[in-house]
Amino acid sequence: MNDNLMLEQIMTKIDEMSKLVATKNDLKNFATKDDLTRFATKEDLKTFATKQDLKNFATKDDLTRFATKEDFQRLENKVDTNTSRIDELNVKMDKQYDQVNLNTQLIERNFKQIAKNSEQLDTLNKNSTRQDDLIATLALRAVEQESKLRSHIAHS
């Protein structure tokens, strides 16, 4: 029973981890460097925006803090690694589940054999007691017969 509880807890943890990890599809929706190059330049902004507007736009320093393709590649690799690990854990859990089932079957078979052996032992015990009683009865009869024979020989 402890094995089943442990397997259930592991499966719960795997499900929780899977929900927290970004998928490849999630990563595909992020902006690329090409997307960023299509943003407006300073020259574009001078023509269309006021100085106050320019202060609210992102600076180069702001953009350097954005995630790069390499960052996303690392994340994607981590997702792949975690997915592989989850798959490996699922395989191990399947093997453990199969082993638990096998062990349960063996325990049930052993229990049935123990019950059968107990019944046979009880039968042997009863037969042994009967046999002991018969031997005691036969011994008493032999003593009686011997006593009668001696008495008969002595009177003859």
PDB file of C-alpha atoms in Angstrom:
ATOM      1  CA  MET A   1       0.000   0.000   0.000  1.00  0.00           C
ATOM      2  CA  ASN A   2       2.914   2.378   0.721  1.00  0.00           C
ATOM      3  CA  ASP A   3       4.200   1.827  -2.819  1.00  0.00           C
ATOM      4  CA  ASN A   4       0.843   2.939  -4.259  1.00  0.00           C
ATOM      5  CA  LEU A   5       0.843   6.067  -2.082  1.00  0.00           C
ATOM      6  CA  MET A   6       4.421   6.871  -3.114  1.00  0.00           C
ATOM      7  CA  LEU A   7       3.556   6.405  -6.811  1.00  0.00           C
ATOM      8  CA  GLU A   8       0.522   8.646  -6.445  1.00  0.00           C
ATOM      9  CA  GLN A   9       2.616  11.382  -4.785  1.00  0.00           C
ATOM     10  CA  ILE A  10       5.243  11.182  -7.551  1.00  0.00           C
ATOM     11  CA  MET A  11       2.553  11.451 -10.245  1.00  0.00           C
ATOM     12  CA  THR A  12       1.064  14.500  -8.477  1.00  0.00           C
ATOM     13  CA  LYS A  13       4.496  16.207  -8.366  1.00  0.00           C
ATOM     14  CA  ILE A  14       5.090  15.456 -12.062  1.00  0.00           C
ATOM     15  CA  ASP A  15       1.697  16.956 -12.966  1.00  0.00           C
ATOM     16  CA  GLU A  16       2.460  20.080 -10.895  1.00  0.00           C
ATOM     17  CA  MET A  17       5.890  20.480 -12.553  1.00  0.00           C
ATOM     18  CA  SER A  18       4.412  20.010 -16.025  1.00  0.00           C
ATOM     19  CA  LYS A  19       1.978  22.867 -15.454  1.00  0.00           C
ATOM     20  CA  LEU A  20       4.784  25.271 -14.447  1.00  0.00           C
ATOM     21  CA  VAL A  21       7.091  24.646 -17.434  1.00  0.00           C
ATOM     22  CA  ALA A  22       6.724  26.644 -20.666  1.00  0.00           C
ATOM     23  CA  THR A  23       6.081  24.587 -23.788  1.00  0.00           C
ATOM     24  CA  LYS A  24       7.692  24.985 -27.226  1.00  0.00           C
ATOM     25  CA  ASN A  25       4.457  26.573 -28.446  1.00  0.00           C
ATOM     26  CA  ASP A  26       4.652  29.156 -25.637  1.00  0.00           C
ATOM     27  CA  LEU A  27       8.197  30.056 -26.702  1.00  0.00           C
ATOM     28  CA  LYS A  28       7.235  30.441 -30.366  1.00  0.00           C
ATOM     29  CA  ASN A  29       4.860  33.303 -29.459  1.00  0.00           C
ATOM     30  CA  PHE A  30       7.622  35.527 -28.001  1.00  0.00           C
ATOM     31  CA  ALA A  31       9.193  38.369 -29.996  1.00  0.00           C
ATOM     32  CA  THR A  32      12.388  37.656 -31.967  1.00  0.00           C
ATOM     33  CA  LYS A  33      15.287  40.013 -32.795  1.00  0.00           C
ATOM     34  CA  ASP A  34      13.717  40.486 -36.242  1.00  0.00           C
ATOM     35  CA  ASP A  35      10.501  41.620 -34.570  1.00  0.00           C
ATOM     36  CA  LEU A  36      12.487  44.165 -32.526  1.00  0.00           C
ATOM     37  CA  THR A  37      14.307  45.553 -35.619  1.00  0.00           C
ATOM     38  CA  ARG A  38      10.921  46.514 -37.054  1.00  0.00           C
ATOM     39  CA  PHE A  39      10.295  48.852 -34.124  1.00  0.00           C
ATOM     40  CA  ALA A  40      10.461  52.592 -34.702  1.00  0.00           C
ATOM     41  CA  THR A  41      13.911  54.253 -34.725  1.00  0.00           C
ATOM     42  CA  LYS A  42      14.886  57.506 -33.026  1.00  0.00           C
ATOM     43  CA  GLU A  43      14.526  59.261 -36.348  1.00  0.00           C
ATOM     44  CA  ASP A  44      11.024  57.821 -36.779  1.00  0.00           C
ATOM     45  CA  LEU A  45      10.123  58.942 -33.317  1.00  0.00           C
ATOM     46  CA  LYS A  46      11.439  62.479 -33.826  1.00  0.00           C
ATOM     47  CA  THR A  47       9.070  62.896 -36.716  1.00  0.00           C
ATOM     48  CA  PHE A  48       5.999  61.530 -35.001  1.00  0.00           C
ATOM     49  CA  ALA A  49       6.476  61.897 -31.244  1.00  0.00           C
ATOM     50  CA  THR A  50       7.084  64.691 -28.811  1.00  0.00           C
ATOM     51  CA  LYS A  51       9.965  64.779 -26.311  1.00  0.00           C
ATOM     52  CA  GLN A  52       7.531  63.776 -23.569  1.00  0.00           C
ATOM     53  CA  ASP A  53       6.469  60.764 -25.679  1.00  0.00           C
ATOM     54  CA  LEU A  54      10.116  59.769 -26.165  1.00  0.00           C
ATOM     55  CA  LYS A  55      10.728  59.650 -22.410  1.00  0.00           C
ATOM     56  CA  ASN A  56       8.052  56.953 -22.086  1.00  0.00           C
ATOM     57  CA  PHE A  57       9.531  54.673 -24.769  1.00  0.00           C
ATOM     58  CA  ALA A  58      11.918  51.844 -23.992  1.00  0.00           C
ATOM     59  CA  THR A  59      15.630  52.656 -24.190  1.00  0.00           C
ATOM     60  CA  LYS A  60      18.484  50.483 -25.465  1.00  0.00           C
ATOM     61  CA  ASP A  61      19.213  49.589 -21.832  1.00  0.00           C
ATOM     62  CA  ASP A  62      15.608  48.469 -21.427  1.00  0.00           C
ATOM     63  CA  LEU A  63      15.874  46.346 -24.569  1.00  0.00           C
ATOM     64  CA  THR A  64      19.133  44.711 -23.426  1.00  0.00           C
ATOM     65  CA  ARG A  65      17.226  43.312 -20.459  1.00  0.00           C
ATOM     66  CA  PHE A  66      14.800  41.536 -22.792  1.00  0.00           C
ATOM     67  CA  ALA A  67      15.227  37.813 -23.392  1.00  0.00           C
ATOM     68  CA  THR A  68      17.384  36.834 -26.376  1.00  0.00           C
ATOM     69  CA  LYS A  69      17.015  33.906 -28.766  1.00  0.00           C
ATOM     70  CA  GLU A  70      19.739  32.168 -26.759  1.00  0.00           C
ATOM     71  CA  ASP A  71      17.662  32.627 -23.601  1.00  0.00           C
ATOM     72  CA  PHE A  72      14.699  31.059 -25.333  1.00  0.00           C
ATOM     73  CA  GLN A  73      16.886  28.282 -26.731  1.00  0.00           C
ATOM     74  CA  ARG A  74      18.120  27.528 -23.193  1.00  0.00           C
ATOM     75  CA  LEU A  75      14.528  27.501 -21.960  1.00  0.00           C
ATOM     76  CA  GLU A  76      13.503  25.243 -24.814  1.00  0.00           C
ATOM     77  CA  ASN A  77      16.406  22.900 -23.989  1.00  0.00           C
ATOM     78  CA  LYS A  78      15.329  22.866 -20.351  1.00  0.00           C
ATOM     79  CA  VAL A  79      11.767  22.086 -21.416  1.00  0.00           C
ATOM     80  CA  ASP A  80      13.049  19.236 -23.587  1.00  0.00           C
ATOM     81  CA  THR A  81      15.235  17.957 -20.735  1.00  0.00           C
ATOM     82  CA  ASN A  82      12.371  18.144 -18.251  1.00  0.00           C
ATOM     83  CA  THR A  83      10.034  16.433 -20.706  1.00  0.00           C
ATOM     84  CA  SER A  84      12.592  13.643 -21.142  1.00  0.00           C
ATOM     85  CA  ARG A  85      12.968  13.314 -17.388  1.00  0.00           C
ATOM     86  CA  ILE A  86       9.206  13.160 -16.949  1.00  0.00           C
ATOM     87  CA  ASP A  87       9.012  10.463 -19.630  1.00  0.00           C
ATOM     88  CA  GLU A  88      11.774   8.498 -17.872  1.00  0.00           C
ATOM     89  CA  LEU A  89       9.964   8.854 -14.539  1.00  0.00           C
ATOM     90  CA  ASN A  90       6.739   7.651 -16.157  1.00  0.00           C
ATOM     91  CA  VAL A  91       8.543   4.567 -17.479  1.00  0.00           C
ATOM     92  CA  LYS A  92      10.066   3.901 -14.042  1.00  0.00           C
ATOM     93  CA  MET A  93       6.684   4.371 -12.386  1.00  0.00           C
ATOM     94  CA  ASP A  94       5.072   1.959 -14.836  1.00  0.00           C
ATOM     95  CA  LYS A  95       7.753  -0.617 -13.987  1.00  0.00           C
ATOM     96  CA  GLN A  96       7.229  -0.046 -10.267  1.00  0.00           C
ATOM     97  CA  TYR A  97       3.467  -0.340 -10.683  1.00  0.00           C
ATOM     98  CA  ASP A  98       3.934  -3.636 -12.541  1.00  0.00           C
ATOM     99  CA  GLN A  99       6.278  -4.851  -9.778  1.00  0.00           C
ATOM    100  CA  VAL A 100       3.745  -3.870  -7.102  1.00  0.00           C
ATOM    101  CA  ASN A 101       1.048  -5.825  -8.955  1.00  0.00           C
ATOM    102  CA  LEU A 102       3.342  -8.836  -9.249  1.00  0.00           C
ATOM    103  CA  ASN A 103       4.232  -8.634  -5.548  1.00  0.00           C
ATOM    104  CA  THR A 104       0.544  -8.397  -4.643  1.00  0.00           C
ATOM    105  CA  GLN A 105      -0.188 -11.525  -6.676  1.00  0.00           C
ATOM    106  CA  LEU A 106       2.691 -13.378  -5.011  1.00  0.00           C
ATOM    107  CA  ILE A 107       1.509 -12.328  -1.550  1.00  0.00           C
ATOM    108  CA  GLU A 108      -2.022 -13.507  -2.339  1.00  0.00           C
ATOM    109  CA  ARG A 109      -0.677 -16.832  -3.632  1.00  0.00           C
ATOM    110  CA  ASN A 110       1.472 -17.252  -0.502  1.00  0.00           C
ATOM    111  CA  PHE A 111      -1.509 -16.418   1.716  1.00  0.00           C
ATOM    112  CA  LYS A 112      -3.625 -19.082   0.007  1.00  0.00           C
ATOM    113  CA  GLN A 113      -0.796 -21.619   0.379  1.00  0.00           C
ATOM    114  CA  ILE A 114      -0.399 -20.747   4.079  1.00  0.00           C
ATOM    115  CA  ALA A 115      -4.157 -21.224   4.615  1.00  0.00           C
ATOM    116  CA  LYS A 116      -4.042 -24.586   2.805  1.00  0.00           C
ATOM    117  CA  ASN A 117      -0.964 -25.673   4.815  1.00  0.00           C
ATOM    118  CA  SER A 118      -2.692 -24.651   8.064  1.00  0.00           C
ATOM    119  CA  GLU A 119      -5.728 -26.777   7.183  1.00  0.00           C
ATOM    120  CA  GLN A 120      -3.499 -29.772   6.373  1.00  0.00           C
ATOM    121  CA  LEU A 121      -1.542 -29.283   9.613  1.00  0.00           C
ATOM    122  CA  ASP A 122      -4.820 -29.213  11.582  1.00  0.00           C
ATOM    123  CA  THR A 123      -5.930 -32.450   9.855  1.00  0.00           C
ATOM    124  CA  LEU A 124      -2.555 -34.090  10.605  1.00  0.00           C
ATOM    125  CA  ASN A 125      -2.782 -32.984  14.235  1.00  0.00           C
ATOM    126  CA  LYS A 126      -6.289 -34.495  14.605  1.00  0.00           C
ATOM    127  CA  ASN A 127      -5.165 -37.738  12.937  1.00  0.00           C
ATOM    128  CA  SER A 128      -2.090 -37.898  15.180  1.00  0.00           C
ATOM    129  CA  THR A 129      -4.250 -37.431  18.287  1.00  0.00           C
ATOM    130  CA  ARG A 130      -6.619 -40.204  17.118  1.00  0.00           C
ATOM    131  CA  GLN A 131      -3.653 -42.439  16.400  1.00  0.00           C
ATOM    132  CA  ASP A 132      -2.214 -41.793  19.879  1.00  0.00           C
ATOM    133  CA  ASP A 133      -5.605 -42.621  21.407  1.00  0.00           C
ATOM    134  CA  LEU A 134      -5.814 -45.873  19.378  1.00  0.00           C
ATOM    135  CA  ILE A 135      -2.288 -46.921  20.384  1.00  0.00           C
ATOM    136  CA  ALA A 136      -3.111 -46.265  24.054  1.00  0.00           C
ATOM    137  CA  THR A 137      -6.350 -48.291  23.742  1.00  0.00           C
ATOM    138  CA  LEU A 138      -4.520 -51.141  21.989  1.00  0.00           C
ATOM    139  CA  ALA A 139      -1.814 -51.114  24.657  1.00  0.00           C
ATOM    140  CA  LEU A 140      -4.443 -51.374  27.398  1.00  0.00           C
ATOM    141  CA  ARG A 141      -6.159 -54.243  25.586  1.00  0.00           C
ATOM    142  CA  ALA A 142      -2.824 -56.024  25.123  1.00  0.00           C
ATOM    143  CA  VAL A 143      -2.154 -55.734  28.852  1.00  0.00           C
ATOM    144  CA  GLU A 144      -5.678 -57.051  29.576  1.00  0.00           C
ATOM    145  CA  GLN A 145      -5.188 -59.958  27.141  1.00  0.00           C
ATOM    146  CA  GLU A 146      -1.805 -60.792  28.633  1.00  0.00           C
ATOM    147  CA  SER A 147      -3.304 -60.687  32.089  1.00  0.00           C
ATOM    148  CA  LYS A 148      -6.149 -63.033  31.024  1.00  0.00           C
ATOM    149  CA  LEU A 149      -3.686 -65.422  29.390  1.00  0.00           C
ATOM    150  CA  ARG A 150      -1.531 -65.579  32.539  1.00  0.00           C
ATOM    151  CA  SER A 151      -4.563 -66.060  34.663  1.00  0.00           C
ATOM    152  CA  HIS A 152      -5.815 -68.820  32.330  1.00  0.00           C
ATOM    153  CA  ILE A 153      -2.366 -70.500  32.291  1.00  0.00           C
ATOM    154  CA  ALA A 154      -2.111 -70.266  36.060  1.00  0.00           C
ATOM    155  CA  HIS A 155      -5.543 -71.917  36.527  1.00  0.00           C
ATOM    156  CA  SER A 156      -4.874 -74.626  34.029  1.00  0.00           C
TER     157      SER A 156
END
